[in-house]
PDB file of C-alpha atoms in Angstrom:
ATOM      1  CA  MET A   1      13.465 -29.583 -22.585  1.00  0.00           C
ATOM      2  CA  ILE A   2      13.046 -27.021 -19.933  1.00  0.00           C
ATOM      3  CA  ALA A   3      10.488 -27.009 -17.131  1.00  0.00           C
ATOM      4  CA  PHE A   4      10.092 -24.008 -14.820  1.00  0.00           C
ATOM      5  CA  GLY A   5       7.769 -22.932 -12.043  1.00  0.00           C
ATOM      6  CA  HIS A   6       7.393 -19.826 -10.103  1.00  0.00           C
ATOM      7  CA  ALA A   7       4.774 -19.517  -7.299  1.00  0.00           C
ATOM      8  CA  GLU A   8       3.971 -17.012  -4.525  1.00  0.00           C
ATOM      9  CA  LEU A   9       2.566 -17.919  -1.209  1.00  0.00           C
ATOM     10  CA  ASP A  10       1.138 -14.944   0.832  1.00  0.00           C
ATOM     11  CA  THR A  11       0.381 -15.676   4.445  1.00  0.00           C
ATOM     12  CA  ARG A  12      -0.980 -12.930   6.734  1.00  0.00           C
ATOM     13  CA  SER A  13      -2.366 -12.717  10.282  1.00  0.00           C
ATOM     14  CA  LYS A  14      -3.581  -9.813  12.221  1.00  0.00           C
ATOM     15  CA  SER A  15      -4.334  -9.119  15.755  1.00  0.00           C
ATOM     16  CA  THR A  16      -5.359  -6.008  17.708  1.00  0.00           C
ATOM     17  CA  GLN A  17      -5.834  -5.385  21.492  1.00  0.00           C
ATOM     18  CA  ASP A  18      -9.176  -7.027  21.589  1.00  0.00           C
ATOM     19  CA  ARG A  19      -9.286  -9.407  18.722  1.00  0.00           C
ATOM     20  CA  ARG A  20      -7.270 -11.884  16.730  1.00  0.00           C
ATOM     21  CA  TYR A  21      -8.006 -12.554  13.029  1.00  0.00           C
ATOM     22  CA  ASP A  22      -7.731 -15.926  11.353  1.00  0.00           C
ATOM     23  CA  LEU A  23      -4.698 -16.712   9.370  1.00  0.00           C
ATOM     24  CA  ALA A  24      -5.203 -15.798   5.591  1.00  0.00           C
ATOM     25  CA  THR A  25      -3.216 -17.719   2.957  1.00  0.00           C
ATOM     26  CA  GLN A  26      -3.300 -17.088  -0.769  1.00  0.00           C
ATOM     27  CA  TRP A  27      -1.490 -19.045  -3.487  1.00  0.00           C
ATOM     28  CA  LYS A  28      -0.508 -17.500  -6.816  1.00  0.00           C
ATOM     29  CA  THR A  29       1.128 -19.303  -9.802  1.00  0.00           C
ATOM     30  CA  LYS A  30       3.153 -16.662 -11.579  1.00  0.00           C
ATOM     31  CA  GLU A  31       4.917 -19.052 -14.169  1.00  0.00           C
ATOM     32  CA  ALA A  32       4.635 -22.816 -14.857  1.00  0.00           C
ATOM     33  CA  PHE A  33       5.716 -23.894 -18.232  1.00  0.00           C
ATOM     34  CA  VAL A  34       7.450 -26.572 -20.366  1.00  0.00           C
ATOM     35  CA  SER A  35       9.714 -25.508 -23.241  1.00  0.00           C
ATOM     36  CA  PHE A  36      10.940 -27.683 -26.066  1.00  0.00           C
ATOM     37  CA  LYS A  37      13.748 -27.008 -28.562  1.00  0.00           C
ATOM     38  CA  VAL A  38      12.396 -27.490 -32.077  1.00  0.00           C
ATOM     39  CA  ALA A  39      15.463 -26.223 -34.001  1.00  0.00           C
ATOM     40  CA  ALA A  40      18.983 -25.016 -33.292  1.00  0.00           C
ATOM     41  CA  GLN A  41      17.673 -21.580 -32.311  1.00  0.00           C
ATOM     42  CA  ALA A  42      13.899 -22.030 -31.958  1.00  0.00           C
ATOM     43  CA  ARG A  43      11.740 -23.205 -29.041  1.00  0.00           C
ATOM     44  CA  VAL A  44       8.044 -23.830 -28.276  1.00  0.00           C
ATOM     45  CA  THR A  45       6.801 -23.001 -24.829  1.00  0.00           C
ATOM     46  CA  VAL A  46       3.529 -24.153 -23.333  1.00  0.00           C
ATOM     47  CA  GLY A  47       1.951 -23.063 -20.032  1.00  0.00           C
ATOM     48  CA  ARG A  48       1.842 -19.963 -17.837  1.00  0.00           C
ATOM     49  CA  MET A  49       4.356 -17.507 -18.969  1.00  0.00           C
ATOM     50  CA  ARG A  50       5.200 -13.819 -18.305  1.00  0.00           C
ATOM     51  CA  PHE A  51       5.581 -11.393 -21.088  1.00  0.00           C
ATOM     52  CA  SER A  52       7.537  -8.376 -19.829  1.00  0.00           C
ATOM     53  CA  ASP A  53       9.672  -5.601 -21.034  1.00  0.00           C
ATOM     54  CA  PRO A  54      12.892  -5.338 -18.952  1.00  0.00           C
ATOM     55  CA  HIS A  55      13.039  -1.539 -19.614  1.00  0.00           C
ATOM     56  CA  LYS A  56       9.405  -0.783 -18.609  1.00  0.00           C
ATOM     57  CA  TRP A  57       8.262  -2.235 -15.285  1.00  0.00           C
ATOM     58  CA  VAL A  58       4.682  -1.567 -16.079  1.00  0.00           C
ATOM     59  CA  ALA A  59       4.674  -4.094 -18.993  1.00  0.00           C
ATOM     60  CA  ASP A  60       4.545  -7.398 -17.132  1.00  0.00           C
ATOM     61  CA  LEU A  61       1.609  -9.859 -17.498  1.00  0.00           C
ATOM     62  CA  ALA A  62       1.170 -13.554 -16.686  1.00  0.00           C
ATOM     63  CA  VAL A  63      -0.578 -15.391 -19.487  1.00  0.00           C
ATOM     64  CA  ASP A  64      -1.568 -18.941 -20.330  1.00  0.00           C
ATOM     65  CA  GLY A  65      -0.889 -20.081 -23.897  1.00  0.00           C
ATOM     66  CA  VAL A  66       1.545 -21.371 -26.499  1.00  0.00           C
ATOM     67  CA  HIS A  67       4.719 -19.427 -27.624  1.00  0.00           C
ATOM     68  CA  TYR A  68       7.069 -19.956 -30.524  1.00  0.00           C
ATOM     69  CA  GLY A  69      10.306 -18.024 -30.688  1.00  0.00           C
ATOM     70  CA  HIS A  70      13.340 -18.123 -32.985  1.00  0.00           C
ATOM     71  CA  LYS A  71      16.385 -16.113 -31.940  1.00  0.00           C
ATOM     72  CA  GLY A  72      19.317 -15.517 -34.354  1.00  0.00           C
ATOM     73  CA  LYS A  73      22.340 -13.500 -33.947  1.00  0.00           C
ATOM     74  CA  GLN A  74      20.790 -10.182 -34.911  1.00  0.00           C
ATOM     75  CA  GLN A  75      16.988 -10.915 -34.859  1.00  0.00           C
ATOM     76  CA  VAL A  76      14.138 -12.349 -33.066  1.00  0.00           C
ATOM     77  CA  THR A  77      10.865 -13.601 -34.354  1.00  0.00           C
ATOM     78  CA  GLU A  78       7.999 -14.894 -32.242  1.00  0.00           C
ATOM     79  CA  PHE A  79       4.393 -15.900 -32.415  1.00  0.00           C
ATOM     80  CA  ALA A  80       1.994 -16.668 -29.586  1.00  0.00           C
ATOM     81  CA  VAL A  81      -1.644 -17.470 -28.796  1.00  0.00           C
ATOM     82  CA  PHE A  82      -2.511 -16.793 -25.293  1.00  0.00           C
ATOM     83  CA  ARG A  83      -5.171 -15.820 -22.629  1.00  0.00           C
ATOM     84  CA  GLY A  84      -4.742 -13.376 -19.793  1.00  0.00           C
ATOM     85  CA  THR A  85      -4.914 -14.362 -16.226  1.00  0.00           C
ATOM     86  CA  GLY A  86      -6.403 -12.623 -13.158  1.00  0.00           C
ATOM     87  CA  ASP A  87      -7.957  -9.323 -13.991  1.00  0.00           C
ATOM     88  CA  VAL A  88      -7.216  -9.655 -17.718  1.00  0.00           C
ATOM     89  CA  THR A  89      -9.442 -12.299 -19.399  1.00  0.00           C
ATOM     90  CA  ALA A  90      -8.960 -11.314 -23.001  1.00  0.00           C
ATOM     91  CA  SER A  91      -7.566 -13.692 -25.662  1.00  0.00           C
ATOM     92  CA  TYR A  92      -4.709 -12.713 -27.864  1.00  0.00           C
ATOM     93  CA  LEU A  93      -2.755 -13.610 -31.112  1.00  0.00           C
ATOM     94  CA  MET A  94       0.671 -12.086 -31.297  1.00  0.00           C
ATOM     95  CA  ALA A  95       3.403 -11.691 -33.915  1.00  0.00           C
ATOM     96  CA  HIS A  96       6.732  -9.879 -33.193  1.00  0.00           C
ATOM     97  CA  HIS A  97       9.874  -9.339 -35.185  1.00  0.00           C
ATOM     98  CA  GLY A  98      12.939  -7.324 -33.955  1.00  0.00           C
ATOM     99  CA  ARG A  99      16.445  -6.685 -35.014  1.00  0.00           C
ATOM    100  CA  VAL A 100      19.616  -5.782 -33.003  1.00  0.00           C
ATOM    101  CA  MET A 101      22.450  -3.933 -34.780  1.00  0.00           C
ATOM    102  CA  ASP A 102      25.305  -3.121 -32.450  1.00  0.00           C
ATOM    103  CA  GLN A 103      23.416  -2.183 -29.200  1.00  0.00           C
ATOM    104  CA  ASN A 104      20.498  -0.617 -31.173  1.00  0.00           C
ATOM    105  CA  ARG A 105      17.091  -2.380 -31.261  1.00  0.00           C
ATOM    106  CA  TYR A 106      14.308  -1.998 -33.785  1.00  0.00           C
ATOM    107  CA  GLY A 107      11.014  -3.914 -34.136  1.00  0.00           C
ATOM    108  CA  ILE A 108       7.321  -4.223 -34.817  1.00  0.00           C
ATOM    109  CA  LEU A 109       4.742  -5.958 -32.727  1.00  0.00           C
ATOM    110  CA  ALA A 110       1.200  -6.829 -33.929  1.00  0.00           C
ATOM    111  CA  LEU A 111      -1.422  -8.035 -31.439  1.00  0.00           C
ATOM    112  CA  LEU A 112      -5.100  -9.139 -32.088  1.00  0.00           C
ATOM    113  CA  GLU A 113      -7.203  -8.930 -28.913  1.00  0.00           C
ATOM    114  CA  ASN A 114     -10.610 -10.364 -28.257  1.00  0.00           C
ATOM    115  CA  ASP A 115     -12.098  -9.131 -24.935  1.00  0.00           C
ATOM    116  CA  SER A 116     -15.730 -10.113 -25.508  1.00  0.00           C
ATOM    117  CA  PRO A 117     -17.550  -8.283 -26.969  1.00  0.00           C
ATOM    118  CA  ASP A 118     -14.667  -5.959 -28.020  1.00  0.00           C
ATOM    119  CA  THR A 119     -12.060  -6.774 -30.687  1.00  0.00           C
ATOM    120  CA  ARG A 120      -8.983  -4.673 -31.292  1.00  0.00           C
ATOM    121  CA  ALA A 121      -5.856  -4.857 -33.445  1.00  0.00           C
ATOM    122  CA  HIS A 122      -2.793  -3.323 -31.923  1.00  0.00           C
ATOM    123  CA  LEU A 123       0.239  -2.347 -33.956  1.00  0.00           C
ATOM    124  CA  ALA A 124       3.351  -1.127 -32.395  1.00  0.00           C
ATOM    125  CA  GLY A 125       6.908  -0.141 -33.627  1.00  0.00           C
ATOM    126  CA  TYR A 126       9.901   0.666 -31.538  1.00  0.00           C
ATOM    127  CA  ALA A 127      13.565   1.895 -31.876  1.00  0.00           C
ATOM    128  CA  ASN A 128      16.230   2.163 -29.173  1.00  0.00           C
ATOM    129  CA  VAL A 129      19.309   3.887 -30.375  1.00  0.00           C
ATOM    130  CA  PHE A 130      22.494   4.166 -28.296  1.00  0.00           C
ATOM    131  CA  VAL A 131      24.616   7.081 -29.193  1.00  0.00           C
ATOM    132  CA  SER A 132      27.273   6.267 -26.497  1.00  0.00           C
ATOM    133  CA  LYS A 133      27.370   4.403 -23.206  1.00  0.00           C
ATOM    134  CA  LYS A 134      25.726   7.305 -21.499  1.00  0.00           C
ATOM    135  CA  VAL A 135      23.219   8.648 -24.108  1.00  0.00           C
ATOM    136  CA  SER A 136      20.353   6.939 -25.618  1.00  0.00           C
ATOM    137  CA  TYR A 137      17.152   7.765 -27.488  1.00  0.00           C
ATOM    138  CA  GLU A 138      13.882   5.657 -27.570  1.00  0.00           C
ATOM    139  CA  LEU A 139      10.905   5.968 -29.917  1.00  0.00           C
ATOM    140  CA  ASN A 140       7.638   4.004 -29.532  1.00  0.00           C
ATOM    141  CA  LEU A 141       4.716   4.340 -31.942  1.00  0.00           C
ATOM    142  CA  GLY A 142       1.382   2.587 -31.454  1.00  0.00           C
ATOM    143  CA  ALA A 143      -2.018   2.137 -33.099  1.00  0.00           C
ATOM    144  CA  VAL A 144      -5.234   0.494 -32.106  1.00  0.00           C
ATOM    145  CA  ILE A 145      -7.971  -0.245 -34.584  1.00  0.00           C
ATOM    146  CA  GLY A 146     -11.376  -1.736 -33.785  1.00  0.00           C
ATOM    147  CA  ASP A 147     -13.028  -1.237 -30.494  1.00  0.00           C
ATOM    148  CA  ALA A 148     -10.675   1.556 -29.379  1.00  0.00           C
ATOM    149  CA  ALA A 149     -11.086   3.699 -26.205  1.00  0.00           C
ATOM    150  CA  ASN A 150     -13.862   6.259 -25.638  1.00  0.00           C
ATOM    151  CA  GLY A 151     -16.074   4.741 -28.346  1.00  0.00           C
ATOM    152  CA  LYS A 152     -13.641   5.498 -31.074  1.00  0.00           C
ATOM    153  CA  ASN A 153     -12.726   3.098 -33.997  1.00  0.00           C
ATOM    154  CA  ALA A 154      -9.036   3.949 -33.929  1.00  0.00           C
ATOM    155  CA  GLY A 155      -6.327   5.600 -31.955  1.00  0.00           C
ATOM    156  CA  PHE A 156      -2.677   6.523 -32.313  1.00  0.00           C
ATOM    157  CA  GLY A 157       0.078   7.321 -29.876  1.00  0.00           C
ATOM    158  CA  ILE A 158       3.717   8.183 -29.758  1.00  0.00           C
ATOM    159  CA  ASP A 159       6.349   8.205 -27.056  1.00  0.00           C
ATOM    160  CA  VAL A 160       9.781   9.784 -27.644  1.00  0.00           C
ATOM    161  CA  ARG A 161      12.499  10.002 -24.926  1.00  0.00           C
ATOM    162  CA  SER A 162      16.143  10.795 -24.452  1.00  0.00           C
ATOM    163  CA  ILE A 163      18.173   9.127 -21.567  1.00  0.00           C
ATOM    164  CA  ARG A 164      21.379  10.494 -20.178  1.00  0.00           C
ATOM    165  CA  LYS A 165      23.263   8.131 -17.656  1.00  0.00           C
ATOM    166  CA  PHE A 166      25.544   9.726 -15.081  1.00  0.00           C
ATOM    167  CA  GLY A 167      28.090   6.916 -14.373  1.00  0.00           C
ATOM    168  CA  THR A 168      27.976   3.254 -13.853  1.00  0.00           C
ATOM    169  CA  SER A 169      27.379   2.855 -10.029  1.00  0.00           C
ATOM    170  CA  ASP A 170      24.811   0.347  -8.760  1.00  0.00           C
ATOM    171  CA  LEU A 171      22.340   3.134  -8.254  1.00  0.00           C
ATOM    172  CA  ASN A 172      22.474   3.858 -12.125  1.00  0.00           C
ATOM    173  CA  PRO A 173      21.593   7.603 -11.838  1.00  0.00           C
ATOM    174  CA  GLN A 174      20.069   8.998 -15.004  1.00  0.00           C
ATOM    175  CA  MET A 175      17.892  11.784 -16.325  1.00  0.00           C
ATOM    176  CA  MET A 176      15.152  11.275 -18.809  1.00  0.00           C
ATOM    177  CA  PHE A 177      13.399  13.797 -21.052  1.00  0.00           C
ATOM    178  CA  GLY A 178      10.399  12.734 -23.011  1.00  0.00           C
ATOM    179  CA  PHE A 179       7.179  13.524 -24.818  1.00  0.00           C
ATOM    180  CA  ALA A 180       4.199  11.245 -25.129  1.00  0.00           C
ATOM    181  CA  ALA A 181       0.814  11.882 -26.688  1.00  0.00           C
ATOM    182  CA  GLY A 182      -2.130   9.853 -27.892  1.00  0.00           C
ATOM    183  CA  THR A 183      -5.544  10.509 -29.643  1.00  0.00           C
ATOM    184  CA  GLU A 184      -8.757  10.114 -27.891  1.00  0.00           C
ATOM    185  CA  GLY A 185      -9.047   6.457 -29.180  1.00  0.00           C
ATOM    186  CA  TYR A 186      -5.656   5.327 -28.045  1.00  0.00           C
ATOM    187  CA  ARG A 187      -5.658   2.550 -25.526  1.00  0.00           C
TER     188      ARG A 187
END
């Protein structure tokens, strides 16, 4: 069993020449969960978790729910039921399957979203291909069906990029060339 907590305490005070403001304190629980091993390579996790993509800093969200994950040598399968926290109040049902072959990653993600009164189904596929240590390609395809954006029933999007790294220093200099497009209903 693993138990983990991550909280943030923000304390601020302000004073000007003619006035001093009261001390403001804000507490935020970023993660707080308990995880149980249910098989040799499978776990069930309950509580507040963060789902994020280490390659995309914008894909990071704290959620409350239950997560099941099974990780093999070359694949991962996971299912989750969760609700957003903070500004995101929607409920979700998620299924994900991914494969790793050498350093290349491929996968598919299905997500059902209920954000009363809207309901959406999201389907996404991804592929990350490493040609060498310095050159890689990434492809992301996505679709949303149901209450899509702009009053549409469906939307589709694509994101293709090539990444060229220039060395292995701590600064990790790199150049990225990409193309992204989406239909009017893509969210």
